[in-house]
XYZ file of C-alpha atoms in Angstrom:
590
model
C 0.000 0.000 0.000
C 1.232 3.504 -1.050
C 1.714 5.272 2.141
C 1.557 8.569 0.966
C -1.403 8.135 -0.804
C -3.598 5.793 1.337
C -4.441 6.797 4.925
C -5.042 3.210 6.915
C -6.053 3.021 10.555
C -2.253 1.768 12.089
C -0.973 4.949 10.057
C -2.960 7.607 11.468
C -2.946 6.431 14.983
C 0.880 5.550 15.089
C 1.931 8.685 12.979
C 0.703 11.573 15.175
C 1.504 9.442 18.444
C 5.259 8.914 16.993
C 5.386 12.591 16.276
C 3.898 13.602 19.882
C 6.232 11.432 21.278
C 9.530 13.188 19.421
C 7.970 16.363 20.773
C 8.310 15.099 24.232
C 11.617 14.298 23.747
C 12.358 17.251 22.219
C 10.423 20.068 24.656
C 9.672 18.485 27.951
C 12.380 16.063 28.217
C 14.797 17.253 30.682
C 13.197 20.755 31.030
C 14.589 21.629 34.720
C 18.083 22.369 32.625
C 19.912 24.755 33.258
C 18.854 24.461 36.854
C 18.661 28.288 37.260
C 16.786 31.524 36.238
C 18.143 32.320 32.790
C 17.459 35.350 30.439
C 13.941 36.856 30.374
C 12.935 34.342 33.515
C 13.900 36.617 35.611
C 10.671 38.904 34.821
C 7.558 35.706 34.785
C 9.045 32.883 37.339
C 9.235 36.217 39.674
C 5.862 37.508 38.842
C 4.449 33.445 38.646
C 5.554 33.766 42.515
C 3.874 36.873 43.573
C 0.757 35.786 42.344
C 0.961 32.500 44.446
C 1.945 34.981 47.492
C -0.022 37.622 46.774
C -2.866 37.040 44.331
C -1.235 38.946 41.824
C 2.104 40.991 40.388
C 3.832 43.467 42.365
C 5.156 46.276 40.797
C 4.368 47.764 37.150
C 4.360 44.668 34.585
C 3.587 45.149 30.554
C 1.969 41.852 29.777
C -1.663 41.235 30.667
C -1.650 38.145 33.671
C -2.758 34.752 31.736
C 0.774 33.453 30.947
C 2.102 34.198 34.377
C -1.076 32.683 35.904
C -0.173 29.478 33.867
C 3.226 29.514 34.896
C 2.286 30.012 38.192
C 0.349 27.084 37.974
C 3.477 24.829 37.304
C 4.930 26.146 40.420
C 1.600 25.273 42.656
C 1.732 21.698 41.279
C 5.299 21.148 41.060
C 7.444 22.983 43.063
C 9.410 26.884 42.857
C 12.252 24.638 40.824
C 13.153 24.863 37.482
C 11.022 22.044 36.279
C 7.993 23.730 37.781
C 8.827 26.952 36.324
C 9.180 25.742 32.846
C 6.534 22.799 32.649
C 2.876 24.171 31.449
C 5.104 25.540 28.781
C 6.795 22.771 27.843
C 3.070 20.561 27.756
C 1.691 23.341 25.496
C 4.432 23.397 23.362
C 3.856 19.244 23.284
C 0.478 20.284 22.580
C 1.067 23.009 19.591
C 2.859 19.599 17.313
C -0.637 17.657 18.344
C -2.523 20.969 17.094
C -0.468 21.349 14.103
C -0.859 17.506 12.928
C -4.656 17.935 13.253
C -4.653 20.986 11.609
C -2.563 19.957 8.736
C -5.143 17.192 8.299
C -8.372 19.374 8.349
C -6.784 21.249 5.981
C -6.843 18.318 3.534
C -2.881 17.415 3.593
C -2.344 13.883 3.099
C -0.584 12.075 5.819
C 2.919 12.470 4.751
C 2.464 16.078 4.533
C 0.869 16.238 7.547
C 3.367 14.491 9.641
C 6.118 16.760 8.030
C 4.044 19.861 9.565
C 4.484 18.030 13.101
C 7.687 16.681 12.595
C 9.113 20.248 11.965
C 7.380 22.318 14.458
C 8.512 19.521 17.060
C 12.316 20.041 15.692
C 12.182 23.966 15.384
C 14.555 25.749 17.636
C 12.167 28.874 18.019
C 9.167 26.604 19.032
C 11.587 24.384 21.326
C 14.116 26.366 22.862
C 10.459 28.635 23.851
C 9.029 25.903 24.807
C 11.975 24.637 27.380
C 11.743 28.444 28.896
C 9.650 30.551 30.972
C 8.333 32.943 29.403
C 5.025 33.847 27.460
C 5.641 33.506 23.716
C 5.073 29.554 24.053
C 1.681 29.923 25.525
C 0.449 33.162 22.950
C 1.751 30.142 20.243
C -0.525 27.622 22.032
C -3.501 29.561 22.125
C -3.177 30.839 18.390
C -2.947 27.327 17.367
C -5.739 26.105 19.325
C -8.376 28.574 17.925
C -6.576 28.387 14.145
C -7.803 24.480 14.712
C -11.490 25.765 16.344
C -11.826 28.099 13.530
C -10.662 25.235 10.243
C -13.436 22.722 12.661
C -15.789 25.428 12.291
C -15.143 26.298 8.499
C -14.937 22.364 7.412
C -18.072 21.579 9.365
C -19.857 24.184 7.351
C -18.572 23.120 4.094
C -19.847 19.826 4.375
C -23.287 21.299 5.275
C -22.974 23.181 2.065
C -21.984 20.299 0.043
C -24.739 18.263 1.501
C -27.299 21.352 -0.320
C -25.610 21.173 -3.509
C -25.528 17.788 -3.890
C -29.191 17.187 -2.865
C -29.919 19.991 -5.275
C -28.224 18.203 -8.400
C -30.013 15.125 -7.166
C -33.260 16.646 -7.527
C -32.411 18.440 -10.827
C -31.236 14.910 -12.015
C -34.686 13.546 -11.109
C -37.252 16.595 -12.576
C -35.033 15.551 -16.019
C -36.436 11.674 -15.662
C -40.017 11.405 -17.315
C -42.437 10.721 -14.407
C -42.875 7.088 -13.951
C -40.281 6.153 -16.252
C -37.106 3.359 -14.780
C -34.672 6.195 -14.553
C -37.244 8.351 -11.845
C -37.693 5.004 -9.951
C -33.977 4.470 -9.709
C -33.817 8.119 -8.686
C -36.340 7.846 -6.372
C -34.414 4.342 -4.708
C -31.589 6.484 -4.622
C -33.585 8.629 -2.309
C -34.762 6.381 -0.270
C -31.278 4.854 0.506
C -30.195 8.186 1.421
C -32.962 9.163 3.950
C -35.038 11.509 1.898
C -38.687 11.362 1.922
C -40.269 10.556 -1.971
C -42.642 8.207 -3.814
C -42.702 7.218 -6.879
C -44.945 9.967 -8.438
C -43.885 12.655 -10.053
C -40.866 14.681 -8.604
C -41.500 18.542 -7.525
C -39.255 21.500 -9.393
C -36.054 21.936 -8.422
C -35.087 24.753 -6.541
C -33.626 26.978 -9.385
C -30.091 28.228 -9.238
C -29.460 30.796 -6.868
C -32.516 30.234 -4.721
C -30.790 28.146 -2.343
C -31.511 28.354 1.666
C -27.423 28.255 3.771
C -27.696 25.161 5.532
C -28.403 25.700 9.224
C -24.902 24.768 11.148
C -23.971 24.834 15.107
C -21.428 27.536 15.254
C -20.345 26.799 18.521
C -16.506 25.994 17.200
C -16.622 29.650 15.908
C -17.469 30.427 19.338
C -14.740 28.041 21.165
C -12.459 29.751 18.553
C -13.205 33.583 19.796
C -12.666 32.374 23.272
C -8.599 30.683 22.024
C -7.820 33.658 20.454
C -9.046 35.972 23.724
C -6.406 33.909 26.109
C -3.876 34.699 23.238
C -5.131 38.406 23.882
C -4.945 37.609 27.601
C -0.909 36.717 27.245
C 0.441 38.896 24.674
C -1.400 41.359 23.013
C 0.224 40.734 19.958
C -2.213 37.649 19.892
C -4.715 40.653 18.718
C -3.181 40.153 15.029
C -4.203 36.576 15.149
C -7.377 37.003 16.175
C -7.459 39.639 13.407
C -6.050 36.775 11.048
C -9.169 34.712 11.723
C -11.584 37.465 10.774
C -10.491 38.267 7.487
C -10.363 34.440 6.962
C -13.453 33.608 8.176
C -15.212 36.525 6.622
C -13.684 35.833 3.041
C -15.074 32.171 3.419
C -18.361 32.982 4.225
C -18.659 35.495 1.445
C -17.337 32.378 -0.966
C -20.166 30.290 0.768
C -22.826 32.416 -0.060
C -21.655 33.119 -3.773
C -21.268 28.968 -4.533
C -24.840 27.825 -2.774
C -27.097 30.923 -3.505
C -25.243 32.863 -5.838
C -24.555 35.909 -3.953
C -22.520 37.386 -1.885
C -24.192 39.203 -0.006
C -27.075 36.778 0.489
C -28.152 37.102 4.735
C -24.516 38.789 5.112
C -25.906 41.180 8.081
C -26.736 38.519 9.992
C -23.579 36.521 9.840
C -21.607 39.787 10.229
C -23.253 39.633 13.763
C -22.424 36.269 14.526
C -18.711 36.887 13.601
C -18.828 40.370 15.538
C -19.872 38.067 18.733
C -17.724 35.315 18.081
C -14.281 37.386 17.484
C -14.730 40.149 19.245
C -17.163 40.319 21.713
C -16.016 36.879 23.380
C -12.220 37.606 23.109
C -13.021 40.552 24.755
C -14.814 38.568 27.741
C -11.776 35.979 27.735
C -9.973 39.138 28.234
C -11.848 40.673 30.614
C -12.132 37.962 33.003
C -8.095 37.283 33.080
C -7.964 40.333 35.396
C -10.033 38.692 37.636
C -7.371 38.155 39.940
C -6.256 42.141 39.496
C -10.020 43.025 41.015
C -9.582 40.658 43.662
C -6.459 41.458 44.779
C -6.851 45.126 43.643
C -5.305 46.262 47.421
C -1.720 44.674 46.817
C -1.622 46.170 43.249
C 0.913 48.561 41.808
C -2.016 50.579 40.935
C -3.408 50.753 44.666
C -0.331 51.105 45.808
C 0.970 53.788 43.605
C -2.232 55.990 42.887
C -4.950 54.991 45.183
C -3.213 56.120 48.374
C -5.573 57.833 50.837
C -6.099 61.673 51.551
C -5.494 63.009 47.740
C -5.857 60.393 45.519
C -4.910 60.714 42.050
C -7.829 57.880 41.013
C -11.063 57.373 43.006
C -10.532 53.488 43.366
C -13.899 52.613 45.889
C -15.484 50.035 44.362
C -16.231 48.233 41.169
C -16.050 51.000 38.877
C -13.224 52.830 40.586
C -10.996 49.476 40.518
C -12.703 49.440 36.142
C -11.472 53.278 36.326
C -7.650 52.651 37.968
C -7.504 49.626 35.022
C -7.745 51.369 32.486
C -5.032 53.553 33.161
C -2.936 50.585 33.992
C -3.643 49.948 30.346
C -2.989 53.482 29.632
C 0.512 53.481 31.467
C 0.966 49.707 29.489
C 0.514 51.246 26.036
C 2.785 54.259 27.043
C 5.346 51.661 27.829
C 5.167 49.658 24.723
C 4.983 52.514 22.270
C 7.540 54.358 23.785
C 10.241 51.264 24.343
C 13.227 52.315 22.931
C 16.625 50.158 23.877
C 19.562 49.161 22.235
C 19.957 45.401 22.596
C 22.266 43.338 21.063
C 20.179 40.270 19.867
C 17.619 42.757 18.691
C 16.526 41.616 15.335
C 13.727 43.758 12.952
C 11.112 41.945 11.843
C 13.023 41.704 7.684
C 15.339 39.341 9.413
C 12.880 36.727 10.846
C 11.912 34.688 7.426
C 15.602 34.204 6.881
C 16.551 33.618 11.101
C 19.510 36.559 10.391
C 19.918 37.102 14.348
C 18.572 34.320 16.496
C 18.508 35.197 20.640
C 21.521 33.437 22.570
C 19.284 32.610 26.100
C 21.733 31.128 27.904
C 25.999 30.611 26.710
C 28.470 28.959 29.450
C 31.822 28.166 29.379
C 34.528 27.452 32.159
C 37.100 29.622 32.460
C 40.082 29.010 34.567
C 39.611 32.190 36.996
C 36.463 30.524 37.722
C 37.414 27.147 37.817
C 39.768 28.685 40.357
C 37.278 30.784 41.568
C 39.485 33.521 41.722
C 38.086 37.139 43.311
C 37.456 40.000 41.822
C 36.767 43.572 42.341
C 33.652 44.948 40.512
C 33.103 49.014 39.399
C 31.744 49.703 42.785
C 34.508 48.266 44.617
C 32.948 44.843 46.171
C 34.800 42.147 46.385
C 32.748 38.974 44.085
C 33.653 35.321 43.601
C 32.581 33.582 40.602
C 30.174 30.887 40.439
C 30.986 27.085 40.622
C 31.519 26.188 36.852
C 28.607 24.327 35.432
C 30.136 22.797 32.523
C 33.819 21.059 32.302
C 36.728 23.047 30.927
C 36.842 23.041 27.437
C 33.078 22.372 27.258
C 30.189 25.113 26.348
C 26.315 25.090 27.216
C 24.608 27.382 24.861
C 19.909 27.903 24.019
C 19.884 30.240 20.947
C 15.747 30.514 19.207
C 17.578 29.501 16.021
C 14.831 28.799 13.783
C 15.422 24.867 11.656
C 16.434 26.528 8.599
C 15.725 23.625 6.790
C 12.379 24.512 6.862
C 12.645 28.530 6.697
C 14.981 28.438 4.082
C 13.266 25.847 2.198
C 9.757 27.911 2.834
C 11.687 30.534 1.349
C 12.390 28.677 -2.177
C 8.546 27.325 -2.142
C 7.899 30.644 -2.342
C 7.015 30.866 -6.169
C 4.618 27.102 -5.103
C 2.659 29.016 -2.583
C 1.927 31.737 -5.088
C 0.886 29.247 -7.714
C -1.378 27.520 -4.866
C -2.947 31.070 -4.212
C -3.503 31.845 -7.717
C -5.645 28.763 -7.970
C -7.519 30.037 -4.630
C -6.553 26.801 -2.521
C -8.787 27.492 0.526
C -6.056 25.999 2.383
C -3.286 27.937 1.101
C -5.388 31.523 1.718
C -5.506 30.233 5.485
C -2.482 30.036 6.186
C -1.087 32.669 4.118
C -3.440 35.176 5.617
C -2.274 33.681 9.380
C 1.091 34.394 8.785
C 0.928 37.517 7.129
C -1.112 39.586 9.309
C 0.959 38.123 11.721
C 4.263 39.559 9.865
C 3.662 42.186 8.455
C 2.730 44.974 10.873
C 5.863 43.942 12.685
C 7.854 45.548 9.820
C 6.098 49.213 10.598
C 7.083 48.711 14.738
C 9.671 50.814 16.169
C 10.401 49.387 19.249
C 12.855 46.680 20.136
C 11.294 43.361 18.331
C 13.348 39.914 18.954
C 13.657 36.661 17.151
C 11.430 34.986 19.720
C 8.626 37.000 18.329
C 8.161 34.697 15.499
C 6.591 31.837 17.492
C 2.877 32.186 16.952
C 3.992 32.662 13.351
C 6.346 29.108 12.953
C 3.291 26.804 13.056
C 2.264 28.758 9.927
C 5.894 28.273 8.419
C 5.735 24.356 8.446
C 1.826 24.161 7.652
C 2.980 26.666 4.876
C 6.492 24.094 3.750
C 3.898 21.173 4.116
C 1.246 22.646 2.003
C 3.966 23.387 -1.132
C 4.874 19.978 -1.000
C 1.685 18.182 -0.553
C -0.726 19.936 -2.792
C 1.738 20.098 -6.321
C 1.789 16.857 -7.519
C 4.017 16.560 -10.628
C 7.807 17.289 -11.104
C 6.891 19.332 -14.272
C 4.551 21.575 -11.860
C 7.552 22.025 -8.906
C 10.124 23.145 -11.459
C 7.648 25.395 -13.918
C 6.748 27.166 -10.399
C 10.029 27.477 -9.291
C 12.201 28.857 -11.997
C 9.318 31.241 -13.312
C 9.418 32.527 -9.346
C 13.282 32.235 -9.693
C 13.364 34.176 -13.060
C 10.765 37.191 -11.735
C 13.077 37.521 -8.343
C 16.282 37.692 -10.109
C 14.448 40.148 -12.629
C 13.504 42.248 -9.506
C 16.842 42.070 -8.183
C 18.988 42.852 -11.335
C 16.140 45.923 -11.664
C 17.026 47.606 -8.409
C 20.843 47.393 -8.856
C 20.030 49.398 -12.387
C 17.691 51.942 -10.039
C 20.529 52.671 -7.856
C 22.738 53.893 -10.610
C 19.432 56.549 -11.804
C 20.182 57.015 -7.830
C 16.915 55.808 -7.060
C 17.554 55.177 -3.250
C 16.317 51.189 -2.680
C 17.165 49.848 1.083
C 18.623 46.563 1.546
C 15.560 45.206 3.372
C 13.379 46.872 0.484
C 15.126 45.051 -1.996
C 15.275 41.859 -0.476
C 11.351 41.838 0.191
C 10.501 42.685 -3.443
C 12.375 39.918 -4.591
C 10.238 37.601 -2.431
C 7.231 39.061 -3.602
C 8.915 38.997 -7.157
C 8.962 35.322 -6.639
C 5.779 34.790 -5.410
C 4.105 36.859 -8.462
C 6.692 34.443 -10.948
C 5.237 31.449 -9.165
C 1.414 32.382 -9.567
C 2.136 33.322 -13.316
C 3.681 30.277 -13.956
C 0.824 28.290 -15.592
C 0.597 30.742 -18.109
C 3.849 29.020 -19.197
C 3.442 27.090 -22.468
C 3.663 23.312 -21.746
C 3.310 23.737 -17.699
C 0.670 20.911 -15.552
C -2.463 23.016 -14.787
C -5.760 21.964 -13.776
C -6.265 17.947 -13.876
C -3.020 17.514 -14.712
C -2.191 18.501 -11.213
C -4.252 16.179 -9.278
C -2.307 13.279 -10.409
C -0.944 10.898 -7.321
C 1.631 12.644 -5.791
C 5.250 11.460 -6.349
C 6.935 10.505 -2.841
C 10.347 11.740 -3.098
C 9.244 16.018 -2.507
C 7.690 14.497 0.908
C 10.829 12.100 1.845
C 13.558 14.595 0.860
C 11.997 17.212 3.008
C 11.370 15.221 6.183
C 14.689 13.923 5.675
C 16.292 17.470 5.482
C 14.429 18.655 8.319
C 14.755 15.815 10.430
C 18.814 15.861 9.711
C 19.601 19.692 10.366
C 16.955 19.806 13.433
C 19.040 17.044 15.019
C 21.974 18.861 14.802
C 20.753 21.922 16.053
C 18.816 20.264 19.255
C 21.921 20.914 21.496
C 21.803 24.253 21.183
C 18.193 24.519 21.323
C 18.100 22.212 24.869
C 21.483 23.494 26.349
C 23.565 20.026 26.674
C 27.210 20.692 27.318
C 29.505 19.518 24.609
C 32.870 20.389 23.335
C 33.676 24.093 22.376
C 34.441 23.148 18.703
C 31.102 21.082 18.369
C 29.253 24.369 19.701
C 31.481 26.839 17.322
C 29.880 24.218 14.315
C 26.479 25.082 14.686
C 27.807 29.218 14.159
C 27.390 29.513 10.273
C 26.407 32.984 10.125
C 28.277 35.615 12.024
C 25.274 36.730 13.214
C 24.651 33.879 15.094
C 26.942 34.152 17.498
C-alpha cells in the first residue's frame, strides 16, 4: 500500500503518536536544565511567585496576567524549581505539534504532509528552545494554534453542510429531467430512499432553481470556542490581537465564498452573519480578556495601581469600588501602552522583523563556558569596589552550554524557495493555502512598521504557519513538471527584480537593503502564480495526479537531519567548544 497516498487506521494512529512522542523528547524532556533563572525568567518565574503569594504581580508589569497565571500554575503543582517553572510551557508546546498535525489534516494534507508539519514544528529551535523556557511567547503560540484548529473545525463543518445542499440539489435536478414514472425516476427515487429523503414514486417537484438556495443551518459553537482561544492569546500577549485579526479576514472571506457557490450571492443574509462573527471574534475575546484580570479586582489592594495611585487623603484615582478598581484599570492599560509605544533600547540580539523569514539574528538565552579564573574561583573587584567570587563552573573546561531561538532553517529556508509554489497555490484560490497565508501575514507584516525593540522569539505564533505553509507546497503540487515550472518562473521574476534595483541605484533611485530583499520575495511569489501561463506547464487535472513521494521524503529527511543537529543548542547540553562553534554559520549567530 502507497503510504503517501492511502491513509489506513495503524498509520494515522501511530503517525501523530510517533510525532507527539519526538515532541516530548524534544520540549519536555529534561526541562529543569539549566537548573537556574536564565534570560527573560527573571521577569515571569518572579511575577508566577507573587501571584501564588499575593494574588497577583507586584510592581508595574507590561503583559496582561494569563501566561504568568499558567506559569504560576506549574509552580503550585510542582514545586518553585526549574522544572515547575518551565513545565505548562513545555506541555503546550507538546500540545502546539498535536494541534499542528490535526490541523494539517483538516486542511486536507495527506498524511505524509501532515506528519512533516508536526515533525518540523517539534524540531524547530524557536518553538523548542520557547518551549523549554519561561516565558510567554510559548503559551500566545498555544492559544493561536488552538483557535486556528477551532476556527478550520468550524469552516470544514460548514462546508460539508454546504456540500450536503448542492448535492441534494443536483439530485433533484437529475430527477425533474427523468419522465415521471419512467425506470430512470424510480432508480432516482431508490436512490432517495437509501439516502434518507422522503419521496414516492410519483412525479418529482421543481427543483429549486439556481441561486434560490436556503445556507444550511450549522452549530457555530466551534466559531465560538475559537473567539474564546484567540481571547487567552489576547490575555498573554497582546500581539495575539493580530491573530485574532487573522481569523476574521479568513473567516469573513469564506463565508462570502459560501454564499456566492450555494445561492449565488454574496451578499445573500450577510448582516446577519456579520453579527455572529462580531460576537464570536470580538465580543467573546473581549470577555476571555476581561475575566483574566479577575485576579487584578480581587487582589486590587496589593496592586501597583493601589499602591501607587490609590493612596488615601489626595488620591490621584477614586478606586472605591467596582467601577473605581474598572477606572484605575484602564489607566494601567494606559501606562501599558505608554510603555510599549515608547520602548526604545539598544539590545544586542535585537533583530527587525526583515530578518525573521531568513533567522539573520537568532537570541543566545543562555551561553556557558569554564574559564580558569572561575574554575579557580578567583576574586574579583567589581566598578563599585565589592569584592565577588565567581560561580561554581557548570560545565567542564573546554566544554560550552549554549539555548539560541535559532529557527530549523531547513524549513525557513526551504519555505523561502517554495515561495514561487505558494503563489501558484494562491492563484488557484486553494482554501487551504489563503488560510495560512493570511495567518502568517497579518501576523508579519505589521511587525515591519514597529519601532520598538522586536526579537527573534517573536516569530513563534507565526512558525506553526511556516511548516503548515512548507507542508502545504509539497503536498498539494503533484508533478515534477509543476515544482520546477513554479520554481524557476518565481526564480526568473526575483532575479528580474533584483537585477532591476541594482540598475535603479545607478538613476540614484535610493532602494534599502531590506526593500530590496522583500521585493524579490514578492517577485517570486508573483513568478510562481504566473507560472501556468507558461506554455507546456501541468495546470488543472493535470495537477491532481498521485503525488510522487520523493518532494515528501527529501523534506522530512532534510528537516529531520539539520533539526538534530541543532537540538543541542536549542536544549542546552554541554559539549565540546568546537562542536558548539559548528552550529555558528552565520556571524550573526553568534
Amino acid at each position: 500500500m502507497n503510504w503517501l497516498t492511502a491513509s489506513p487506521r495503524r498509520l494515522r494512529i501511530l503517525l501523530p503518536l510517533g510525532i507527539v512522542l519526538l515532541a516530548v523528547g524534544t520540549m519536555l524532556v529534561g526541562v529543569g536544565h539549566p537548573d537556574r533563572i536564565f534570560f527573560d525568567e527573571v521577569y515571569y518565574v518572579n511575577d508566577a511567585r507573587d501571584f501564588l503569594e499575593f494574588g497577583v504581580e507586584q510592581g508595574f508589569v507590561v503583559h496582561p496576567p494569563l501566561g504568568k497565571l499558567l506559569i504560576a500554575s506549574g509552580i503550585h503543582v510542582f514545586g518553585d524549581d526549574p522544572f515547575g517553572w518551565r513545565v505548562v510551557g513545555a506541555v503546550l508546546g507538546v500540545a502546539s505539534v498535536w494541534l499542528v498535525w490535526l490541523i494539517a489534516r483538516r486542511l486536507g494534507l495527506r498524511l505524509a504532509a501532515a506528519a512533516l508539519a508536526g515533525i518540523a514544528l517539534a524540531l524547530d529551535g524557536v518553538f523548542v528552545a520557547q518551549a523549554r523556557t519561561s516565558m510567554l511567547d510559548i503559551h500566545l503560540g498555544f492559544f493561536v494554534l488552538l483557535g486556528t484548529w477551532a476556527l478550520v473545525m468550524d469552516l470544514t463543518r460548514v462546508r460539508r453542510a454546504d456540500d450536503a445542499v448542492l448535492a441534494a440539489d443536483e439530485r433533484s435536478r437529475t430527477r425533474v429531467q427523468a419522465p415521471p414514472g419512467s425506470w430512470a425516476a424510480e432508480q432516482e427515487a431508490a436512490a432517495a430512499v437509501a439516502a434518507g429523503e422522503p419521496t414516492d414514486l410519483g412525479p418529482v417537484p421543481s427543483a429549486t432553481p439556481r441561486g434560490e438556495l436556503q445556507l444550511p443551518r450549522v452549530s457555530r459553537w466551534w466559531l465560538l470556542l475559537a473567539g474564546a482561544a484567540f481571547g487567552a492569546a489576547i490575555a498573554v500577549k497582546w500581539s495575539g490581537a493580530l491573530a485574532m485579526l487573522a481569523a476574521g479576514l479568513v473567516w469573513l472571506g469564506m463565508e462570502l465564498a459560501r454564499r456566492r457557490r450555494v445561492t449565488g450571492r454574496f451578499t445573500r443574509h450577510l448582516p446577519r452573519a456579520l453579527g455572529l462573527g462580531v460576537i464570536a471574534l470580538a465580543v467573546v475575546p473581549a470577555v476571555v480578556y476581561a475575566l483574566s484580570w479577575t485576579p487584578w479586582f480581587v487582589a486590587f489592594d496589593d496592586t501597583y495601581e493601589a499602591s501607587s495611585h490609590c493612596a488615601p487623603n489626595g488620591d490621584e484615582l477614586d478606586c472605591d469600588g467596582v467601577v473605581g478598581r474598572g477606572r484605575a484599570l484602564v489607566d494601567y492599560h494606559e501606562r501599558m501602552i505608554g510603555f510599549h509605544l515608547d520602548l526604545e533600547a539598544e539590545h544586542a540580539y535585537r533583530a527587525a522583523a526583515w530578518n525573521w523569514p531568513i533567522q539573520r539574528r537568532p537570541v543566545v538565552f543562555y551561553y556557558e563556558t569554564c574559564s580558569q579564573d572561575r574554575l579557580d574561583r578567583v576574586e574579583k573587584t567589581n566598578d563599585d569596589g565589592e569584592v565577588e567570587v565567581p560561580e561554581p563552573c557548570r560545565v567542564a573546561p573546554g566544554q560550552a552550554a549554549e539555548i539560541f531561538d535559532l529557527g530549523n532553517v531547513a524549513t525557513w529556508w526551504l519555505l523561502l524557495a517554495g515561495l514561487p509554489i505558494l503563489g501558484l497555490l494562491l492563484r488557484r484560490r486553494d482554501p487551504a493555502a489563503w488560510v495560512v497565508a493570511v495567518f502568517y501575514a497579518v501576523q508579519f507584516l505589521p511587525w515591519l512598521v514597529v519601532a520598538r525593540p522586536v526579537f527573534n522569539f517573536y516569530t513563534v505564533p507565526l512558525v506553526p504557519f511556516v511548516v503548515l505553509g512548507l507542508a502545504l507546497a509539497v503536498d498539494r503540487i503533484s508533478s515534477r513538471d509543476a515544482w520546477l515550472s513554479a520554481m524557476a518562473a518565481g526564480a526568473v521574476a526575483a532575479g528580474a527584480v533584483l537585477l532591476g534595483s541594482y540598475g535603479l541605484e545607478l538613476l540614484d533611485v535610493g532602494i534599502t537593503e531590506v526593500g530590496r530583499w522583500y521585493a524579490v520575495g514578492v517577485g517570486a511569489l508573483v513568478g510562481g502564480a504566473l507560472s501556468p501561463q507558461l506554455p507546456g506547464v501541468a495546470t488543472g487535472p493535470d495537477l491532481d495526479r498521485p503525488r510522487r513521494r520523493w518532494p515528501t521524503l527529501s523534506v522530512v529527511a532534510l528537516v529531520v537531519a539539520v533539526g538534530l543537529f541543532f537540538l543541542p543548542l536549542w536544549t542546552g547540553v554541554s559539549a565540546p567548544s568546537w562542536f558548539i562553534k559548528s552550529h555558528w554559520w552565520l556571524s550573526t549567530w553568534i
